[in-house]
mmCIF file of C-alpha atoms and ligand atoms in Angstrom:
data_model
loop_
_atom_site.group_PDB
_atom_site.id
_atom_site.type_symbol
_atom_site.label_atom_id
_atom_site.label_comp_id
_atom_site.label_asym_id
_atom_site.label_seq_id
_atom_site.Cartn_x
_atom_site.Cartn_y
_atom_site.Cartn_z
ATOM 1 C CA MET A 1 -7.378 67.965 119.933
ATOM 2 C CA THR A 2 -6.238 67.204 116.570
ATOM 3 C CA ALA A 3 -3.264 69.242 115.024
ATOM 4 C CA ARG A 4 -3.567 71.194 112.045
ATOM 5 C CA ARG A 5 -1.063 71.831 109.289
ATOM 6 C CA PRO A 6 -0.243 75.404 108.699
ATOM 7 C CA ALA A 7 -1.285 76.965 105.727
ATOM 8 C CA LEU A 8 0.934 76.336 103.084
ATOM 9 C CA SER A 9 3.689 79.291 102.539
ATOM 10 C CA GLY A 10 7.216 79.935 101.559
ATOM 11 C CA HIS A 11 8.432 77.690 104.269
ATOM 12 C CA THR A 12 6.493 74.600 103.162
ATOM 13 C CA ARG A 13 8.424 71.279 102.612
ATOM 14 C CA VAL A 14 7.344 69.689 99.440
ATOM 15 C CA VAL A 15 7.420 65.520 98.705
ATOM 16 C CA GLY A 16 5.160 63.846 96.426
ATOM 17 C CA VAL A 17 4.977 60.771 94.133
ATOM 18 C CA ILE A 18 6.512 60.348 90.669
ATOM 19 C CA GLY A 19 4.435 58.324 88.189
ATOM 20 C CA ASP A 20 2.486 57.780 84.766
ATOM 21 C CA PRO A 21 -0.160 57.541 85.348
ATOM 22 C CA VAL A 22 -0.235 58.857 89.053
ATOM 23 C CA ALA A 23 -3.402 60.552 89.603
ATOM 24 C CA HIS A 24 -5.195 57.638 91.069
ATOM 25 C CA SER A 25 -2.463 57.320 93.734
ATOM 26 C CA LEU A 26 -3.504 56.911 97.545
ATOM 27 C CA SER A 27 -0.207 58.461 98.407
ATOM 28 C CA PRO A 28 -1.275 62.140 98.705
ATOM 29 C CA ALA A 29 -4.156 61.093 100.897
ATOM 30 C CA LEU A 30 -1.827 59.005 103.111
ATOM 31 C CA HIS A 31 0.971 61.584 103.725
ATOM 32 C CA ASN A 32 -1.276 64.812 103.946
ATOM 33 C CA ALA A 33 -3.248 63.266 106.488
ATOM 34 C CA ALA A 34 0.004 62.343 108.547
ATOM 35 C CA PHE A 35 1.259 66.024 107.987
ATOM 36 C CA GLU A 36 -1.923 67.148 109.308
ATOM 37 C CA ALA A 37 -1.957 64.653 112.440
ATOM 38 C CA LEU A 38 1.128 66.136 113.523
ATOM 39 C CA GLY A 39 0.909 69.838 112.575
ATOM 40 C CA LEU A 40 4.059 69.621 110.231
ATOM 41 C CA ASP A 41 4.185 72.155 107.330
ATOM 42 C CA TRP A 42 4.574 69.612 104.807
ATOM 43 C CA VAL A 43 2.755 69.004 101.685
ATOM 44 C CA TYR A 44 2.429 65.883 99.301
ATOM 45 C CA VAL A 45 1.661 66.082 95.916
ATOM 46 C CA ALA A 46 1.510 63.870 92.634
ATOM 47 C CA PHE A 47 3.740 64.549 90.091
ATOM 48 C CA PRO A 48 3.062 63.308 86.561
ATOM 49 C CA VAL A 49 6.138 61.969 84.812
ATOM 50 C CA ARG A 50 6.457 60.538 81.769
ATOM 51 C CA ARG A 51 8.413 57.330 80.789
ATOM 52 C CA GLY A 52 12.006 58.158 80.225
ATOM 53 C CA ARG A 53 12.105 61.189 82.511
ATOM 54 C CA ALA A 54 12.688 59.504 85.691
ATOM 55 C CA ALA A 55 16.327 60.773 85.732
ATOM 56 C CA ALA A 56 15.302 64.332 85.453
ATOM 57 C CA ALA A 57 12.802 63.840 88.085
ATOM 58 C CA VAL A 58 15.735 62.884 90.218
ATOM 59 C CA ALA A 59 18.034 65.660 89.440
ATOM 60 C CA ALA A 60 14.924 68.096 90.273
ATOM 61 C CA VAL A 61 15.164 67.140 94.005
ATOM 62 C CA PRO A 62 18.265 68.995 94.783
ATOM 63 C CA ALA A 63 17.367 71.735 92.235
ATOM 64 C CA LEU A 64 13.863 72.350 93.582
ATOM 65 C CA GLY A 65 14.841 71.828 97.205
ATOM 66 C CA LEU A 66 12.350 68.779 97.547
ATOM 67 C CA ALA A 67 12.619 66.747 100.648
ATOM 68 C CA GLY A 68 12.218 63.663 98.468
ATOM 69 C CA PHE A 69 9.576 61.695 96.684
ATOM 70 C CA ASN A 70 7.888 58.341 95.884
ATOM 71 C CA VAL A 71 8.062 56.546 92.754
ATOM 72 C CA THR A 72 5.637 54.670 91.171
ATOM 73 C CA MET A 73 5.376 52.482 87.630
ATOM 74 C CA PRO A 74 6.853 52.689 85.833
ATOM 75 C CA HIS A 75 10.048 54.602 87.245
ATOM 76 C CA LYS A 76 11.235 52.295 89.850
ATOM 77 C CA GLU A 77 14.210 50.849 88.060
ATOM 78 C CA ASP A 78 14.909 53.971 86.159
ATOM 79 C CA VAL A 79 15.251 55.715 89.555
ATOM 80 C CA ALA A 80 17.312 53.490 90.935
ATOM 81 C CA ALA A 81 19.878 53.793 88.208
ATOM 82 C CA ALA A 82 19.349 57.732 88.633
ATOM 83 C CA CYS A 83 19.965 58.092 92.351
ATOM 84 C CA ASP A 84 23.459 59.197 93.812
ATOM 85 C CA ASP A 85 23.389 56.343 96.434
ATOM 86 C CA LEU A 86 21.242 53.479 97.215
ATOM 87 C CA THR A 87 20.507 51.751 100.266
ATOM 88 C CA PRO A 88 21.374 47.713 100.373
ATOM 89 C CA ASP A 89 17.427 46.961 99.642
ATOM 90 C CA ALA A 90 17.148 49.217 96.825
ATOM 91 C CA ALA A 91 20.824 48.142 95.494
ATOM 92 C CA ALA A 92 19.659 44.647 95.567
ATOM 93 C CA LEU A 93 16.043 44.966 93.993
ATOM 94 C CA ARG A 94 17.588 47.663 91.484
ATOM 95 C CA SER A 95 14.482 49.303 92.510
ATOM 96 C CA VAL A 96 13.258 52.568 94.582
ATOM 97 C CA ASN A 97 10.264 53.381 95.676
ATOM 98 C CA THR A 98 11.594 56.428 98.017
ATOM 99 C CA VAL A 99 13.891 59.071 97.262
ATOM 100 C CA VAL A 100 15.554 60.896 100.002
ATOM 101 C CA ALA A 101 17.407 64.515 99.486
ATOM 102 C CA ARG A 102 20.565 64.362 101.810
ATOM 103 C CA PRO A 103 21.620 67.576 103.469
ATOM 104 C CA ASP A 104 24.644 67.361 100.974
ATOM 105 C CA GLY A 105 22.651 67.353 98.005
ATOM 106 C CA ARG A 106 22.856 63.989 97.271
ATOM 107 C CA THR A 107 19.781 61.587 96.441
ATOM 108 C CA LEU A 108 19.517 58.330 98.346
ATOM 109 C CA GLY A 109 17.174 55.438 96.885
ATOM 110 C CA ASP A 110 15.476 53.213 99.302
ATOM 111 C CA SER A 111 12.803 50.513 98.990
ATOM 112 C CA THR A 112 10.208 50.254 101.848
ATOM 113 C CA ASP A 113 7.888 48.147 100.307
ATOM 114 C CA GLY A 114 9.419 45.032 101.868
ATOM 115 C CA PRO A 115 9.872 46.285 105.264
ATOM 116 C CA GLY A 116 6.369 47.811 104.901
ATOM 117 C CA PHE A 117 5.109 44.237 104.315
ATOM 118 C CA LEU A 118 6.617 42.705 107.174
ATOM 119 C CA ASP A 119 5.184 45.539 109.580
ATOM 120 C CA ALA A 120 2.135 44.592 108.096
ATOM 121 C CA LEU A 121 2.493 40.830 108.886
ATOM 122 C CA ALA A 122 3.467 41.815 112.239
ATOM 123 C CA ASP A 123 0.553 43.854 113.057
ATOM 124 C CA GLU A 124 -1.512 40.432 112.242
ATOM 125 C CA ASP A 125 0.946 38.758 114.597
ATOM 126 C CA ILE A 126 2.019 36.315 111.578
ATOM 127 C CA THR A 127 5.692 34.857 112.359
ATOM 128 C CA VAL A 128 7.674 34.223 109.181
ATOM 129 C CA ALA A 129 10.932 33.356 110.845
ATOM 130 C CA GLY A 130 11.759 29.489 110.363
ATOM 131 C CA GLN A 131 8.637 29.188 108.359
ATOM 132 C CA PRO A 132 7.818 28.038 104.858
ATOM 133 C CA VAL A 133 6.416 31.075 102.848
ATOM 134 C CA LEU A 134 5.092 30.822 99.095
ATOM 135 C CA VAL A 135 5.212 33.832 97.060
ATOM 136 C CA LEU A 136 2.877 33.866 93.927
ATOM 137 C CA GLY A 137 4.463 35.965 91.275
ATOM 138 C CA ALA A 138 7.809 37.385 90.609
ATOM 139 C CA GLY A 139 7.245 41.059 89.483
ATOM 140 C CA GLY A 140 8.514 44.177 91.614
ATOM 141 C CA ALA A 141 6.246 43.667 94.628
ATOM 142 C CA ALA A 142 7.027 40.034 94.846
ATOM 143 C CA ARG A 143 10.878 40.808 94.616
ATOM 144 C CA ALA A 144 10.636 42.994 97.385
ATOM 145 C CA VAL A 145 8.767 40.817 99.526
ATOM 146 C CA VAL A 146 11.215 37.701 98.727
ATOM 147 C CA LEU A 147 14.039 40.109 99.952
ATOM 148 C CA ALA A 148 12.498 40.710 103.022
ATOM 149 C CA LEU A 149 10.985 37.415 103.936
ATOM 150 C CA GLY A 150 14.813 36.036 103.377
ATOM 151 C CA ARG A 151 16.156 38.779 105.736
ATOM 152 C CA ALA A 152 13.169 37.743 108.238
ATOM 153 C CA GLY A 153 14.413 34.063 108.177
ATOM 154 C CA ALA A 154 11.934 32.759 105.976
ATOM 155 C CA THR A 155 12.332 29.619 103.902
ATOM 156 C CA VAL A 156 10.723 30.813 100.724
ATOM 157 C CA THR A 157 9.344 29.325 97.495
ATOM 158 C CA VAL A 158 8.684 31.606 94.601
ATOM 159 C CA ALA A 159 5.995 30.391 91.722
ATOM 160 C CA ALA A 160 5.303 32.274 88.710
ATOM 161 C CA ARG A 161 4.301 31.397 85.206
ATOM 162 C CA ARG A 162 8.181 32.768 83.713
ATOM 163 C CA PRO A 163 10.874 30.433 85.069
ATOM 164 C CA GLU A 164 13.508 32.841 84.819
ATOM 165 C CA ALA A 165 11.504 35.378 86.427
ATOM 166 C CA ALA A 166 10.959 33.207 89.512
ATOM 167 C CA GLU A 167 14.655 31.717 89.474
ATOM 168 C CA SER A 168 15.567 35.555 90.017
ATOM 169 C CA ALA A 169 13.214 36.649 92.659
ATOM 170 C CA ALA A 170 14.187 33.527 94.496
ATOM 171 C CA ALA A 171 18.089 34.461 94.236
ATOM 172 C CA LEU A 172 17.272 37.337 96.518
ATOM 173 C CA ALA A 173 16.560 35.097 99.667
ATOM 174 C CA PRO A 174 19.019 32.832 101.121
ATOM 175 C CA GLY A 175 18.146 28.811 100.197
ATOM 176 C CA ALA A 176 15.053 30.098 98.316
ATOM 177 C CA ARG A 177 13.617 27.879 95.456
ATOM 178 C CA ALA A 178 11.466 28.781 92.329
ATOM 179 C CA THR A 179 8.453 26.551 90.906
ATOM 180 C CA PRO A 180 6.210 27.046 87.961
ATOM 181 C CA LEU A 181 2.950 28.706 89.154
ATOM 182 C CA VAL A 182 0.886 25.982 87.798
ATOM 183 C CA ALA A 183 2.622 23.729 89.903
ATOM 184 C CA ALA A 184 2.279 25.597 93.270
ATOM 185 C CA ASP A 185 0.692 23.453 96.023
ATOM 186 C CA PRO A 186 0.160 26.026 99.037
ATOM 187 C CA SER A 187 -0.860 23.152 101.412
ATOM 188 C CA GLY A 188 2.607 22.738 103.162
ATOM 189 C CA PHE A 189 3.225 26.592 103.569
ATOM 190 C CA SER A 190 2.588 28.619 106.755
ATOM 191 C CA VAL A 191 2.086 31.814 104.627
ATOM 192 C CA VAL A 192 0.856 32.253 101.272
ATOM 193 C CA VAL A 193 1.423 35.586 99.525
ATOM 194 C CA ASN A 194 -0.204 36.458 96.272
ATOM 195 C CA ALA A 195 2.199 39.131 94.371
ATOM 196 C CA THR A 196 0.119 38.853 91.202
ATOM 197 C CA PRO A 197 -2.668 41.029 90.265
ATOM 198 C CA LEU A 198 -5.238 38.280 90.008
ATOM 199 C CA GLY A 199 -7.982 39.122 92.114
ATOM 200 C CA MET A 200 -7.453 43.115 91.347
ATOM 201 C CA ALA A 201 -10.200 43.211 88.378
ATOM 202 C CA GLY A 202 -12.977 41.396 89.832
ATOM 203 C CA GLY A 203 -13.849 37.867 88.243
ATOM 204 C CA ASP A 204 -12.976 34.785 89.831
ATOM 205 C CA ALA A 205 -9.365 34.214 88.738
ATOM 206 C CA LEU A 206 -7.473 32.448 91.333
ATOM 207 C CA PRO A 207 -3.443 32.091 91.531
ATOM 208 C CA LEU A 208 -4.053 28.396 93.331
ATOM 209 C CA ASP A 209 -6.351 25.805 94.129
ATOM 210 C CA PRO A 210 -8.266 27.148 96.956
ATOM 211 C CA GLU A 211 -9.405 23.660 98.268
ATOM 212 C CA ALA A 212 -5.468 23.027 99.336
ATOM 213 C CA LEU A 213 -5.804 25.924 101.649
ATOM 214 C CA HIS A 214 -6.209 25.240 105.493
ATOM 215 C CA PRO A 215 -6.629 25.949 109.048
ATOM 216 C CA GLY A 216 -2.995 27.303 110.474
ATOM 217 C CA GLN A 217 -2.004 29.070 107.412
ATOM 218 C CA ALA A 218 -2.052 32.840 106.771
ATOM 219 C CA VAL A 219 -2.873 34.172 103.119
ATOM 220 C CA VAL A 220 -1.914 37.654 102.479
ATOM 221 C CA ASP A 221 -2.825 39.260 99.311
ATOM 222 C CA LEU A 222 -1.007 42.203 98.147
ATOM 223 C CA VAL A 223 -4.129 43.741 96.242
ATOM 224 C CA TYR A 224 -5.872 45.758 98.647
ATOM 225 C CA HIS A 225 -8.707 47.251 96.089
ATOM 226 C CA PRO A 226 -11.194 45.340 96.429
ATOM 227 C CA ALA A 227 -10.648 44.726 100.055
ATOM 228 C CA ASP A 228 -11.529 41.242 99.627
ATOM 229 C CA THR A 229 -10.730 39.279 96.863
ATOM 230 C CA PRO A 230 -11.752 35.733 95.559
ATOM 231 C CA LEU A 231 -8.366 34.488 96.921
ATOM 232 C CA LEU A 232 -9.020 35.922 100.306
ATOM 233 C CA THR A 233 -12.581 34.915 100.264
ATOM 234 C CA SER A 234 -11.628 31.504 99.789
ATOM 235 C CA ALA A 235 -8.702 31.246 102.077
ATOM 236 C CA ARG A 236 -11.328 32.543 105.069
ATOM 237 C CA ARG A 237 -13.836 29.695 103.747
ATOM 238 C CA GLN A 238 -11.208 27.214 104.284
ATOM 239 C CA GLY A 239 -10.111 28.530 107.663
ATOM 240 C CA ALA A 240 -7.054 30.148 106.960
ATOM 241 C CA VAL A 241 -6.244 33.865 108.040
ATOM 242 C CA ALA A 242 -6.908 36.338 105.158
ATOM 243 C CA VAL A 243 -4.822 39.325 105.210
ATOM 244 C CA ASN A 244 -5.337 41.930 102.244
ATOM 245 C CA GLY A 245 -2.662 44.523 101.011
ATOM 246 C CA LEU A 246 -3.582 47.429 102.717
ATOM 247 C CA GLY A 247 -1.364 47.108 105.800
ATOM 248 C CA MET A 248 1.744 46.838 103.513
ATOM 249 C CA LEU A 249 0.709 50.129 101.526
ATOM 250 C CA LEU A 250 0.218 51.841 104.754
ATOM 251 C CA HIS A 251 3.446 50.900 106.376
ATOM 252 C CA GLN A 252 5.559 51.345 103.139
ATOM 253 C CA ALA A 253 4.332 55.013 103.259
ATOM 254 C CA ALA A 254 4.870 55.062 106.928
ATOM 255 C CA ARG A 255 8.405 54.192 106.429
ATOM 256 C CA SER A 256 8.866 56.996 103.667
ATOM 257 C CA PHE A 257 7.366 59.470 105.939
ATOM 258 C CA THR A 258 9.940 58.664 108.597
ATOM 259 C CA LEU A 259 12.823 58.724 106.032
ATOM 260 C CA TRP A 260 11.848 62.220 104.985
ATOM 261 C CA THR A 261 10.673 63.950 108.267
ATOM 262 C CA GLY A 262 12.887 61.985 110.702
ATOM 263 C CA ARG A 263 9.422 61.283 112.803
ATOM 264 C CA PRO A 264 7.664 58.256 113.683
ATOM 265 C CA ALA A 265 4.663 58.198 111.440
ATOM 266 C CA PRO A 266 1.074 58.741 112.877
ATOM 267 C CA VAL A 267 -0.135 55.213 111.530
ATOM 268 C CA ASP A 268 -3.677 55.532 112.747
ATOM 269 C CA ALA A 269 -4.139 58.709 111.087
ATOM 270 C CA MET A 270 -2.884 57.414 107.833
ATOM 271 C CA ARG A 271 -5.099 54.033 107.845
ATOM 272 C CA ALA A 272 -8.198 56.383 108.729
ATOM 273 C CA ALA A 273 -7.433 58.457 105.363
ATOM 274 C CA VAL A 274 -6.687 55.861 103.139
ATOM 275 C CA THR A 275 -9.598 53.537 104.441
ATOM 276 C CA THR A 276 -11.742 57.001 103.758
ATOM 277 C CA ALA A 277 -10.136 57.470 100.300
ATOM 278 C CA LEU A 278 -10.868 53.883 99.162
ATOM 279 C CA ALA A 279 -14.232 53.887 100.453
ATOM 280 C CA GLY A 280 -14.824 56.808 98.001
ATOM 281 C CA ARG A 281 -13.793 54.493 94.781
HETATM 282 P P1 NAP B 301 4.480 43.741 88.052
HETATM 283 O O1 NAP B 301 5.879 43.830 88.550
HETATM 284 O O2 NAP B 301 3.723 43.536 86.795
HETATM 285 O O3 NAP B 301 4.468 41.971 88.724
HETATM 286 C C1 NAP B 301 3.346 41.125 88.534
HETATM 287 C C2 NAP B 301 3.642 39.679 88.431
HETATM 288 O O4 NAP B 301 2.261 38.634 88.400
HETATM 289 C C3 NAP B 301 4.580 39.175 87.434
HETATM 290 O O5 NAP B 301 5.329 37.788 87.919
HETATM 291 C C4 NAP B 301 3.561 38.518 86.467
HETATM 292 O O6 NAP B 301 3.968 37.490 85.897
HETATM 293 C C5 NAP B 301 2.549 38.020 87.392
HETATM 294 N N1 NAP B 301 1.095 37.923 86.913
HETATM 295 C C6 NAP B 301 0.434 38.954 86.014
HETATM 296 N N2 NAP B 301 -0.676 38.737 85.544
HETATM 297 C C7 NAP B 301 -0.822 37.356 85.852
HETATM 298 C C8 NAP B 301 -1.792 36.290 85.562
HETATM 299 N N3 NAP B 301 -3.000 36.678 84.795
HETATM 300 N N4 NAP B 301 -1.447 34.834 85.905
HETATM 301 C C9 NAP B 301 -0.062 34.753 86.746
HETATM 302 N N5 NAP B 301 0.574 35.383 86.981
HETATM 303 C C10 NAP B 301 0.451 36.683 86.528
HETATM 304 O O7 NAP B 301 3.333 43.899 89.265
HETATM 305 P P2 NAP B 301 3.763 44.333 90.906
HETATM 306 O O8 NAP B 301 4.286 45.823 91.108
HETATM 307 O O9 NAP B 301 4.867 43.422 91.497
HETATM 308 O O10 NAP B 301 2.534 44.211 91.648
HETATM 309 C C11 NAP B 301 1.866 43.178 91.588
HETATM 310 C C12 NAP B 301 0.638 43.287 92.746
HETATM 311 O O11 NAP B 301 1.083 43.690 94.032
HETATM 312 C C13 NAP B 301 -0.333 44.286 91.909
HETATM 313 O O12 NAP B 301 -1.612 43.769 92.378
HETATM 314 C C14 NAP B 301 -0.275 45.421 92.765
HETATM 315 O O13 NAP B 301 -1.277 46.187 93.051
HETATM 316 C C15 NAP B 301 0.247 44.951 94.268
HETATM 317 N N6 NAP B 301 1.008 45.712 94.985
HETATM 318 C C16 NAP B 301 0.648 45.863 96.346
HETATM 319 C C17 NAP B 301 1.462 46.803 97.332
HETATM 320 C C18 NAP B 301 0.900 47.250 98.479
HETATM 321 O O14 NAP B 301 1.654 48.030 98.834
HETATM 322 N N7 NAP B 301 0.037 46.563 99.166
HETATM 323 C C19 NAP B 301 2.714 47.475 96.757
HETATM 324 C C20 NAP B 301 3.081 46.887 95.548
HETATM 325 C C21 NAP B 301 2.266 46.201 94.502
HETATM 326 P P3 NAP B 301 4.755 38.017 84.556
HETATM 327 O O15 NAP B 301 6.027 38.414 84.614
HETATM 328 O O16 NAP B 301 4.683 36.602 83.462
HETATM 329 O O17 NAP B 301 3.772 38.952 83.574
#
C-alpha cells in the first residue's frame, strides 16, 4: 500500500524553492510526491523571492527552522555568496541549487545539477569516461555539466557563441577545450549535450547541423519541455540515441531530497509525479 504523508502540523519539516518567477516550478510536485511515497511529515513549497533578496532568504533558513531549499533563477550565484559553507562543486561553480540547514545552524550550499546529469546518463547506460563529449552552451547548466563530465573522466569540448564564456566553462574540466558554437561539428563526439535553451520555445531552431549526427552517438538535450525538441527528433532520425532533460531534473531533485532527509529518494514516485505535472502543461 502507498504510504501517506501525515496531515500538516506543528511538527512538519519545511523545504522549498526560491526563485523569481517560481510559480511554474515542477519541484513542489516532485518533492511532495516523494514525501507522500515515504510517509514523511515534510512539505515543499515555492517561495517567491525577488532578485537581490537571496541573502535574506539564506538567513531565513536557520531563523525559520527550514531544513533548506532549492534555488532557481536568478538567485544561484547570490546564494553561493551567502551560504556559510559550500561543497567543492558549489565552490567551483560559484553557484548553488540546494541549501542545507546544518544542525549547528550553518548553511551549506551544494550544486546537484551535475551529479544529477550523470545519474540520468547512467539510467540510459551512456558512458562518458574516456569519451569525447561536446557541450553546447556555456551558461549555468552547461558549467555544472562540464564540471561533472570532467570529474567522470570525459574529454570535453565546450561550444558557445561567447568565446570568453566557453573558455570559462572549459576551465572547469581537465583538458577541456573551447570552440565557437558556429564551428561545432558533432560528428567526432560520442555524446553531444545541448545546454542552450534552443528547442524550448518550439520552432525549428537547432544548435548544430543535424546531418552530422550518426548512429553510435548519444544526444542529450537538457530541455525537458517539450519532451521532444527538434534536436532530439533529428538525432533519432540520424540513428543516434536521444535523451531529454527529464532525467537530469529528476535526479538533481532526488539528490536534494537525500541531502535534506538523509534518505534514498523514491525516484519512481518522483518520476510519475513530474510526468503527470508536465502532461498538464
Ligand atoms: P543560461 O545560464 O541562460 O545559459 C544559456 C546558454 O545558452 C548560454 O551559453 C547562452 O549563450 C546560450 N544561448 C542562449 N540562447 C542561445 C541561442 N539562441 N543560440 C545559441 N546559444 C544560446 O541557462 P541555463 O540555466 O544554463 O539553462 C540552459 C538550458 O538548460 C535551458 O533550456 C534550461 O531549461 C535547461 N536546464 C535543464 C535542467 C534540467 O534539470 N534538465 C537544469 C538546468 C537547465 P549567451 O551567454 O551568449 O546568451
